[in-house]
Tab-separated table of C-alpha atoms and ligand atoms in Angstrom:
chain	number	residue	atom	x	y	z
T	1	MET	CA	0.000	0.000	0.000
T	2	LEU	CA	1.375	3.401	-1.024
T	3	VAL	CA	0.641	6.335	1.267
T	4	LEU	CA	1.173	10.002	0.400
T	5	VAL	CA	2.330	11.880	3.517
T	6	THR	CA	1.685	15.618	3.179
T	7	GLY	CA	3.733	17.731	5.577
T	8	GLY	CA	6.020	14.727	6.057
T	9	ALA	CA	9.096	16.811	6.892
T	10	GLY	CA	7.306	18.297	9.907
T	11	TYR	CA	7.282	17.193	13.526
T	12	ILE	CA	4.405	14.704	13.444
T	13	GLY	CA	4.637	13.849	9.731
T	14	SER	CA	8.293	12.752	10.006
T	15	HIS	CA	7.436	10.429	12.909
T	16	ALA	CA	4.480	9.084	10.910
T	17	ALA	CA	6.773	8.436	7.947
T	18	VAL	CA	9.036	6.310	10.179
T	19	GLU	CA	6.077	4.410	11.621
T	20	LEU	CA	4.551	3.743	8.193
T	21	LEU	CA	7.860	2.433	6.811
T	22	LYS	CA	8.328	0.313	9.921
T	23	ASN	CA	4.919	-1.242	9.308
T	24	GLY	CA	5.706	-2.167	5.714
T	25	TYR	CA	3.926	0.676	3.929
T	26	ASP	CA	5.504	2.428	0.961
T	27	ILE	CA	5.409	6.202	1.138
T	28	VAL	CA	5.714	9.317	-0.996
T	29	VAL	CA	6.318	12.523	0.965
T	30	MET	CA	5.538	16.101	-0.019
T	31	ASP	CA	6.247	19.272	1.960
T	32	ASN	CA	6.975	22.878	1.026
T	33	LEU	CA	9.511	23.072	3.892
T	34	SER	CA	7.866	26.294	5.134
T	35	ASN	CA	8.169	25.040	8.717
T	36	SER	CA	10.671	22.196	8.346
T	37	GLU	CA	14.017	21.197	6.870
T	38	MET	CA	15.173	18.695	4.284
T	39	GLU	CA	17.411	17.237	6.995
T	40	ALA	CA	14.329	15.633	8.577
T	41	ILE	CA	13.708	13.669	5.381
T	42	LYS	CA	17.338	12.522	5.249
T	43	ARG	CA	17.101	11.327	8.824
T	44	VAL	CA	13.866	9.422	8.254
T	45	LYS	CA	15.688	7.587	5.441
T	46	ASP	CA	18.746	6.948	7.664
T	47	LEU	CA	16.653	5.730	10.587
T	48	THR	CA	14.580	3.307	8.550
T	49	GLY	CA	17.209	2.340	5.966
T	50	LYS	CA	14.521	2.913	3.332
T	51	ASP	CA	14.348	5.285	0.406
T	52	PHE	CA	11.221	7.041	-0.845
T	53	PRO	CA	10.340	9.879	-3.207
T	54	PHE	CA	10.219	13.373	-1.698
T	55	TYR	CA	8.658	16.389	-3.391
T	56	GLU	CA	9.407	19.905	-2.224
T	57	ALA	CA	5.985	21.100	-3.256
T	58	ASP	CA	3.095	23.227	-2.072
T	59	LEU	CA	-0.435	21.961	-1.551
T	60	LEU	CA	-1.617	25.105	-3.309
T	61	ASP	CA	0.272	24.123	-6.464
T	62	ALA	CA	-2.421	21.981	-8.067
T	63	GLU	CA	-0.298	21.146	-11.090
T	64	THR	CA	2.496	19.591	-9.016
T	65	MET	CA	-0.015	17.840	-6.767
T	66	ASP	CA	-1.600	16.357	-9.887
T	67	LEU	CA	1.821	15.266	-11.118
T	68	ILE	CA	2.526	13.454	-7.819
T	69	PHE	CA	-0.713	11.495	-8.161
T	70	THR	CA	0.025	10.782	-11.833
T	71	GLN	CA	3.525	9.501	-11.145
T	72	HIS	CA	2.605	7.298	-8.178
T	73	ASN	CA	-0.165	4.819	-7.632
T	74	ILE	CA	-1.258	6.338	-4.331
T	75	ASP	CA	-3.776	4.371	-2.228
T	76	ALA	CA	-4.268	6.704	0.731
T	77	VAL	CA	-3.209	10.086	2.098
T	78	MET	CA	-2.056	11.093	5.569
T	79	HIS	CA	-2.631	14.817	5.545
T	80	PHE	CA	-0.412	16.687	8.022
T	81	ALA	CA	0.532	19.740	5.928
T	82	GLY	CA	-0.722	22.978	7.413
T	83	LEU	CA	0.165	26.064	9.387
T	84	LYS	CA	-0.326	25.584	13.129
T	85	ALA	CA	0.722	28.626	15.172
T	86	VAL	CA	-2.341	29.840	17.052
T	87	GLY	CA	-1.027	33.379	17.742
T	88	GLU	CA	0.162	33.875	14.169
T	89	SER	CA	-3.236	32.768	12.876
T	90	VAL	CA	-4.842	35.667	14.727
T	91	THR	CA	-2.615	38.200	12.975
T	92	LEU	CA	-2.515	36.433	9.588
T	93	PRO	CA	-5.957	34.821	9.228
T	94	LEU	CA	-5.990	34.978	5.432
T	95	ASN	CA	-2.712	33.047	5.212
T	96	TYR	CA	-4.208	30.365	7.445
T	97	TYR	CA	-7.462	30.069	5.504
T	98	ARG	CA	-5.604	30.009	2.176
T	99	ASN	CA	-2.933	27.539	3.215
T	100	ASN	CA	-4.971	25.160	5.346
T	101	VAL	CA	-8.454	25.335	3.831
T	102	ILE	CA	-7.687	26.003	0.144
T	103	GLY	CA	-4.691	23.660	0.371
T	104	THR	CA	-6.919	20.844	1.638
T	105	LEU	CA	-9.570	21.621	-0.986
T	106	ILE	CA	-6.977	21.282	-3.737
T	107	LEU	CA	-5.709	18.045	-2.220
T	108	CYS	CA	-9.260	16.615	-2.091
T	109	GLU	CA	-9.955	17.657	-5.690
T	110	ILE	CA	-6.806	15.941	-6.934
T	111	MET	CA	-7.557	12.852	-4.840
T	112	LYS	CA	-11.048	12.710	-6.319
T	113	LYS	CA	-9.684	13.093	-9.839
T	114	HIS	CA	-7.326	10.153	-9.264
T	115	ASN	CA	-9.953	8.103	-7.442
T	116	VAL	CA	-7.966	8.064	-4.176
T	117	LYS	CA	-10.569	8.158	-1.420
T	118	LYS	CA	-8.807	7.241	1.796
T	119	MET	CA	-7.597	10.035	4.045
T	120	VAL	CA	-6.334	10.389	7.596
T	121	PHE	CA	-6.591	14.054	8.604
T	122	SER	CA	-4.763	15.913	11.409
T	123	SER	CA	-7.350	17.795	13.409
T	124	SER	CA	-6.943	19.164	16.896
T	125	ALA	CA	-8.549	19.264	20.320
T	126	THR	CA	-8.704	23.001	19.743
T	127	VAL	CA	-12.022	22.328	17.906
T	128	TYR	CA	-13.642	21.744	21.323
T	129	GLY	CA	-13.018	25.405	22.262
T	130	ASN	CA	-13.449	25.843	26.012
T	131	PRO	CA	-15.173	22.572	26.990
T	132	GLU	CA	-17.880	22.618	29.652
T	133	LYS	CA	-16.485	19.496	31.279
T	134	VAL	CA	-13.754	16.893	30.991
T	135	PRO	CA	-12.902	14.313	29.796
T	136	ILE	CA	-13.840	15.446	26.306
T	137	ASP	CA	-15.463	12.928	23.979
T	138	GLU	CA	-15.969	13.209	20.243
T	139	SER	CA	-19.618	14.257	20.558
T	140	PHE	CA	-18.836	17.450	22.498
T	141	PRO	CA	-19.928	20.775	20.948
T	142	LEU	CA	-17.406	22.380	18.615
T	143	SER	CA	-16.192	25.952	18.474
T	144	ALA	CA	-13.118	27.972	17.627
T	145	THR	CA	-11.481	30.917	19.334
T	146	ASN	CA	-8.900	31.673	16.646
T	147	SER	CA	-8.409	31.349	12.887
T	148	TYR	CA	-6.179	28.283	13.205
T	149	GLY	CA	-8.891	26.396	15.069
T	150	ARG	CA	-11.488	27.602	12.595
T	151	THR	CA	-9.463	26.176	9.671
T	152	LYS	CA	-9.655	22.766	11.373
T	153	LEU	CA	-13.413	23.110	11.923
T	154	ILE	CA	-13.971	24.155	8.304
T	155	ILE	CA	-11.840	21.299	6.967
T	156	GLU	CA	-13.748	18.809	9.140
T	157	GLU	CA	-17.007	20.130	7.616
T	158	ILE	CA	-15.602	19.917	4.095
T	159	LEU	CA	-14.616	16.283	4.676
T	160	ARG	CA	-18.083	15.459	6.021
T	161	ASP	CA	-19.730	17.098	2.983
T	162	LEU	CA	-17.424	15.198	0.686
T	163	PHE	CA	-18.578	11.910	2.158
T	164	ILE	CA	-22.247	12.978	1.921
T	165	SER	CA	-21.689	13.591	-1.800
T	166	ASP	CA	-19.888	10.284	-2.368
T	167	SER	CA	-20.135	7.475	0.160
T	168	THR	CA	-17.105	5.646	-1.175
T	169	TRP	CA	-14.735	7.975	0.730
T	170	HIS	CA	-13.000	6.571	3.822
T	171	ILE	CA	-11.942	9.420	6.123
T	172	ALA	CA	-10.519	9.431	9.645
T	173	ILE	CA	-10.441	12.770	11.430
T	174	LEU	CA	-7.942	12.546	14.296
T	175	ARG	CA	-8.211	15.200	16.994
T	176	TYR	CA	-4.827	15.400	18.695
T	177	PHE	CA	-4.436	16.608	22.238
T	178	ASN	CA	-0.894	17.831	23.114
T	179	PRO	CA	1.826	15.879	21.267
T	180	ILE	CA	5.303	16.013	22.834
T	181	GLY	CA	8.332	13.696	22.922
T	182	ALA	CA	10.464	12.516	20.051
T	183	HIS	CA	11.768	9.374	18.376
T	184	LYS	CA	13.876	7.269	20.754
T	185	SER	CA	16.974	7.722	18.587
T	186	GLY	CA	16.981	11.478	19.222
T	187	ARG	CA	17.411	11.933	15.448
T	188	ILE	CA	14.009	13.501	14.694
T	189	GLY	CA	11.870	15.735	16.851
T	190	GLU	CA	10.115	19.079	17.093
T	191	SER	CA	12.223	21.916	15.706
T	192	PRO	CA	10.347	25.177	16.233
T	193	LYS	CA	11.460	28.245	14.304
T	194	GLY	CA	12.150	31.170	16.646
T	195	THR	CA	10.908	31.231	20.218
T	196	PRO	CA	8.695	28.217	20.949
T	197	ASN	CA	4.997	28.865	21.601
T	198	ASN	CA	4.327	25.494	23.192
T	199	LEU	CA	5.243	24.328	26.647
T	200	MET	CA	7.547	21.327	26.088
T	201	PRO	CA	9.831	22.920	23.469
T	202	TYR	CA	10.064	25.959	25.733
T	203	ILE	CA	11.071	23.795	28.698
T	204	THR	CA	13.738	21.955	26.684
T	205	GLN	CA	15.150	25.300	25.515
T	206	VAL	CA	15.349	26.492	29.115
T	207	ALA	CA	17.115	23.241	30.007
T	208	ILE	CA	19.696	23.770	27.271
T	209	GLY	CA	20.211	27.426	28.163
T	210	LYS	CA	18.581	29.017	25.101
T	211	GLN	CA	15.830	30.563	27.211
T	212	GLU	CA	16.461	31.975	30.637
T	213	GLN	CA	13.352	30.794	32.423
T	214	LEU	CA	9.903	29.403	31.779
T	215	ARG	CA	6.979	31.779	32.131
T	216	ILE	CA	3.999	29.884	33.505
T	217	PHE	CA	0.839	31.496	32.172
T	218	GLY	CA	-1.347	31.777	35.261
T	219	ASP	CA	-1.680	29.877	38.536
T	220	ASP	CA	-5.278	30.834	39.239
T	221	TYR	CA	-7.111	28.228	37.176
T	222	LYS	CA	-9.546	25.922	38.965
T	223	THR	CA	-7.020	23.080	39.112
T	224	PRO	CA	-5.246	21.524	42.112
T	225	ASP	CA	-2.094	23.657	41.707
T	226	GLY	CA	-3.732	26.517	39.773
T	227	THR	CA	-1.825	25.933	36.508
T	228	GLY	CA	-3.401	24.726	33.247
T	229	ILE	CA	-4.023	21.024	32.715
T	230	ARG	CA	-3.475	19.288	29.360
T	231	ASP	CA	-3.405	15.777	27.919
T	232	TYR	CA	0.222	15.328	26.777
T	233	ILE	CA	0.707	12.421	24.385
T	234	HIS	CA	3.964	10.948	23.092
T	235	VAL	CA	4.335	11.661	19.367
T	236	VAL	CA	5.254	8.013	18.685
T	237	ASP	CA	2.027	6.833	20.365
T	238	LEU	CA	0.181	9.454	18.306
T	239	VAL	CA	1.552	8.225	14.971
T	240	LYS	CA	0.869	4.608	15.927
T	241	GLY	CA	-2.760	5.749	16.208
T	242	HIS	CA	-2.518	6.986	12.605
T	243	VAL	CA	-1.388	3.587	11.341
T	244	LYS	CA	-4.282	1.980	13.233
T	245	ALA	CA	-6.675	4.516	11.703
T	246	LEU	CA	-5.363	3.714	8.238
T	247	GLN	CA	-5.901	-0.009	8.870
T	248	TYR	CA	-9.431	0.755	10.080
T	249	LEU	CA	-10.182	2.701	6.888
T	250	GLU	CA	-9.351	-0.321	4.740
T	251	ASN	CA	-12.701	-1.846	5.576
T	252	HIS	CA	-14.753	1.090	6.844
T	253	GLU	CA	-16.297	3.710	4.613
T	254	GLY	CA	-17.506	6.965	6.131
T	255	VAL	CA	-16.109	9.813	8.179
T	256	GLU	CA	-15.021	8.686	11.624
T	257	ILE	CA	-13.673	11.027	14.284
T	258	PHE	CA	-11.232	9.941	16.975
T	259	ASN	CA	-9.652	11.731	19.904
T	260	LEU	CA	-5.969	10.855	20.206
T	261	GLY	CA	-4.928	11.528	23.774
T	262	THR	CA	-3.950	9.528	26.837
T	263	GLY	CA	-7.058	10.368	28.835
T	264	THR	CA	-4.961	11.803	31.657
T	265	GLY	CA	-4.380	15.467	32.401
T	266	TYR	CA	-1.202	16.973	33.842
T	267	SER	CA	-0.625	20.533	35.004
T	268	VAL	CA	2.185	22.811	33.852
T	269	LEU	CA	3.879	22.280	37.219
T	270	ASP	CA	3.484	18.481	36.895
T	271	LEU	CA	5.288	18.655	33.564
T	272	VAL	CA	8.080	20.853	34.943
T	273	LYS	CA	8.533	18.450	37.860
T	274	SER	CA	8.509	15.333	35.674
T	275	PHE	CA	10.979	16.925	33.277
T	276	SER	CA	13.358	17.814	36.123
T	277	GLU	CA	13.118	14.308	37.562
T	278	ALA	CA	13.579	12.579	34.216
T	279	THR	CA	16.525	14.694	33.111
T	280	SER	CA	18.116	16.000	36.347
T	281	LYS	CA	17.746	19.504	34.891
T	282	ASN	CA	16.450	22.331	36.997
T	283	ILE	CA	13.844	24.475	35.206
T	284	PRO	CA	13.637	27.958	36.672
T	285	TYR	CA	10.211	29.520	36.212
T	286	LYS	CA	8.079	32.476	37.168
T	287	ILE	CA	4.333	32.786	37.270
T	288	VAL	CA	2.985	35.447	34.921
T	289	GLU	CA	-0.451	36.532	33.662
T	290	ARG	CA	-2.723	34.044	31.931
T	291	ARG	CA	-2.120	33.786	28.166
T	292	PRO	CA	-5.107	35.254	26.296
T	293	GLY	CA	-7.302	32.535	24.787
T	294	ASP	CA	-5.964	29.762	27.068
T	295	ILE	CA	-8.353	27.364	28.754
T	296	GLY	CA	-7.967	25.803	32.206
T	297	VAL	CA	-8.409	22.098	31.677
T	298	CYS	CA	-8.386	19.910	28.559
T	299	TYR	CA	-8.041	16.153	28.408
T	300	ALA	CA	-9.488	13.407	26.271
T	301	ASN	CA	-11.883	10.599	26.628
T	302	ALA	CA	-9.940	8.274	24.315
T	303	GLU	CA	-12.288	5.278	24.646
T	304	LYS	CA	-13.531	5.413	21.056
T	305	ALA	CA	-10.030	4.958	19.628
T	306	LYS	CA	-9.451	2.129	22.073
T	307	ARG	CA	-12.684	0.410	21.088
T	308	LEU	CA	-12.635	0.846	17.311
T	309	LEU	CA	-8.961	1.248	16.469
T	310	LYS	CA	-7.639	-1.073	19.198
T	311	TRP	CA	-5.217	1.718	20.032
T	312	GLN	CA	-4.216	3.375	23.243
T	313	ALA	CA	-1.289	5.533	24.279
T	314	GLU	CA	1.385	3.588	26.162
T	315	LYS	CA	4.179	5.980	27.025
T	316	ASP	CA	4.119	7.878	30.305
T	317	LEU	CA	5.093	11.441	31.112
T	318	GLN	CA	8.584	10.433	32.204
T	319	GLU	CA	9.326	8.818	28.839
T	320	MET	CA	7.878	11.835	27.023
T	321	CYS	CA	10.237	14.092	28.999
T	322	GLU	CA	13.286	11.847	28.500
T	323	ASP	CA	12.711	11.618	24.756
T	324	SER	CA	12.062	15.361	24.333
T	325	TRP	CA	15.283	16.054	26.181
T	326	ARG	CA	17.346	13.512	24.223
T	327	TRP	CA	16.241	15.159	20.981
T	328	GLN	CA	16.956	18.689	22.282
T	329	SER	CA	20.325	17.858	23.817
T	330	LEU	CA	21.569	15.975	20.730
T	331	ASN	CA	20.296	18.766	18.457
T	332	PRO	CA	20.666	22.064	20.325
T	333	ASP	CA	19.553	24.022	17.246
T	334	GLY	CA	17.022	21.469	16.079
T	335	PHE	CA	17.312	21.063	12.305
T	336	LYS	CA	18.060	24.773	11.962
T	337	SER	CA	21.786	24.436	11.452
T	338	TYR	CA	20.996	22.354	8.364
T	339	SER	CA	18.620	24.867	6.770
T	340	LYS	CA	19.306	26.242	3.309
T	341	SER	CA	19.498	29.843	4.544
T	342	ASP	CA	22.234	29.137	7.104
G	401	NAD	P1	4.782	21.078	11.533
G	401	NAD	O1	4.725	22.525	11.196
G	401	NAD	O2	6.017	20.541	12.142
G	401	NAD	O3	4.462	20.208	10.210
G	401	NAD	C1	3.598	20.665	9.199
G	401	NAD	C2	4.351	20.571	7.889
G	401	NAD	O4	3.515	21.016	6.823
G	401	NAD	C3	5.609	21.442	7.860
G	401	NAD	O5	6.719	20.639	7.515
G	401	NAD	C4	5.324	22.482	6.799
G	401	NAD	O6	6.488	22.859	6.088
G	401	NAD	C5	4.297	21.777	5.930
G	401	NAD	N1	3.377	22.654	5.210
G	401	NAD	C6	2.634	23.676	5.686
G	401	NAD	N2	1.904	24.206	4.692
G	401	NAD	C7	2.162	23.503	3.571
G	401	NAD	C8	1.726	23.577	2.235
G	401	NAD	N3	0.867	24.515	1.823
G	401	NAD	N4	2.205	22.699	1.340
G	401	NAD	C9	3.094	21.752	1.725
G	401	NAD	N5	3.563	21.634	2.970
G	401	NAD	C10	3.099	22.506	3.883
G	401	NAD	O7	3.517	20.748	12.437
G	401	NAD	P2	3.134	19.400	13.201
G	401	NAD	O8	3.194	19.693	14.646
G	401	NAD	O9	3.884	18.272	12.636
G	401	NAD	O10	1.599	19.304	12.804
G	401	NAD	C11	1.139	18.474	11.756
G	401	NAD	C12	-0.368	18.634	11.646
G	401	NAD	O11	-0.971	18.290	12.878
G	401	NAD	C13	-0.827	20.062	11.334
G	401	NAD	O12	-1.908	20.002	10.444
G	401	NAD	C14	-1.258	20.590	12.682
G	401	NAD	O13	-2.238	21.601	12.561
G	401	NAD	C15	-1.818	19.341	13.320
G	401	NAD	N6	-1.804	19.384	14.793
G	401	NAD	C16	-0.625	19.606	15.457
G	401	NAD	C17	-0.619	19.669	16.856
G	401	NAD	C18	0.644	19.940	17.618
G	401	NAD	O14	0.551	20.305	18.801
G	401	NAD	N7	1.831	19.797	17.042
G	401	NAD	C19	-1.813	19.481	17.560
G	401	NAD	C20	-2.991	19.245	16.847
G	401	NAD	C21	-2.971	19.197	15.457
G	402	WQD	C1	0.152	24.006	27.347
G	402	WQD	C2	0.017	24.603	28.746
G	402	WQD	C3	-0.198	26.992	28.727
G	402	WQD	C4	3.858	27.764	27.177
G	402	WQD	C5	-1.687	24.440	21.608
G	402	WQD	C6	-2.707	24.828	20.576
G	402	WQD	C7	-3.523	23.638	20.189
G	402	WQD	C8	-2.634	22.457	19.764
G	402	WQD	C9	-1.569	22.185	20.763
G	402	WQD	C10	-2.420	22.467	17.388
G	402	WQD	C11	-1.024	25.722	28.826
G	402	WQD	C12	1.098	26.581	29.408
G	402	WQD	C13	2.702	27.164	27.635
G	402	WQD	C14	4.639	28.539	28.090
G	402	WQD	C15	3.046	28.020	29.818
G	402	WQD	N1	-1.947	22.720	18.535
G	402	WQD	N2	2.305	27.285	28.926
G	402	WQD	N3	4.203	28.623	29.383
G	402	WQD	O1	-2.187	25.821	24.402
G	402	WQD	O2	-2.760	23.456	25.115
G	402	WQD	O3	-2.374	23.937	22.753
G	402	WQD	O4	-0.863	23.389	21.079
G	402	WQD	O5	-3.527	22.099	17.096
G	402	WQD	O6	-4.348	24.055	19.146
G	402	WQD	O7	-3.541	25.838	21.115
G	402	WQD	O8	-0.448	23.970	24.278
G	402	WQD	O9	1.922	23.776	24.841
G	402	WQD	O10	0.990	26.052	24.199
G	402	WQD	O11	0.357	25.045	26.397
G	402	WQD	O12	2.720	28.152	31.000
G	402	WQD	O13	5.663	29.129	27.731
G	402	WQD	O14	1.267	25.220	29.092
G	402	WQD	O15	-0.766	28.096	29.369
G	402	WQD	O16	-1.619	25.626	30.090
G	402	WQD	P1	-2.018	24.386	24.228
G	402	WQD	P2	0.789	24.735	24.875
């Protein structure tokens, strides 16, 4: 089975590429490298000892997308490509709608033209907005508080409409909670450009001395220690869920939505403590104002994925911290030192 991985040079896509190859799938990868480096592709090949075609291409370039589907007998698509910075999406909404929504539309049109009707799509727990209660299951009401989240909601709707129009599509919408961690080898991982927005990459940059101290955004949430609670999931567990979803699609038509989380919430202070214990690194921090748009508590009910996909997350917080740190300490500048502009 040949799988096209869009955004396969990125954080989650590169781990998915490794997992697919490990499970005997053939892959073709495309990415415009707007938030990633070619080095990630080289390392996926090194790690797996397998070669595969890579296209430096943009989803918005319909001609090249068409060429990829003409040149390869693609059976299914794992669609990771997209812009994902919440803050940036508030200042550049049009970029987000164009890249994520139009990009996905073009992808779907080309898939339809080539009669490729299996897709695993990267959605996000952000589509639950500020949930009334936890744990969050897939039937909870949906809302968005920023343009990034709205692109995910719109794409989910587009995929549902597509299936209504043609019931031979097989689509899995995977709503990720908070992916962290890295491949055990420390060869691939999350390589944010500039100052990290997310908690774990910020912590690892404090640990390596690139940031002075962590700012904890608020300690007055209704949680045991006052800091925000999230469902952190190891990226390798997450991509294993994708392979399970792909297997599920082989004999299930329709649009099926799955939460991918562990089902357990940890606070910011829990994560800082676990990281320090797992790595023997002290993480200095100070409590600052809440970050606008943040919610207090968010964690998954992941029972549906367990029941239908026979998947559940296995790695604990300690392993997530150890693996994030191995990646950061072996690659202090991430993939940056390998970028074309350097
Ligand atoms: P990432 O930025 O590391 O990877 C996305 C990749 O897509 C990048 O390599 C980027 O260069 C590429 N890309 C972006 N626009 C493109 C385009 N028009 N054409 C071709 N390539 C393009 O991000 P990630 O963390 O690996 O996220 C992958 C997917 O998962 C995204 O869709 C993201 O919204 C979603 N997601 C991520 C998280 C998270 O916390 N990391 C959580 C929920 C959902
Ligand atoms: C986690 C916790 C912060 C940084 C975001 C997106 C979401 C999804 C995952 C793509 C919160 C606190 C953080 C820092 C802090 N991405 N924090 N200091 O906000 O749950 O989710 O990434 O779909 O859409 O919104 O993740 O890692 O930014 O924050 O105190 O420097 O850490 O307040 O409680 P978040 P995060």
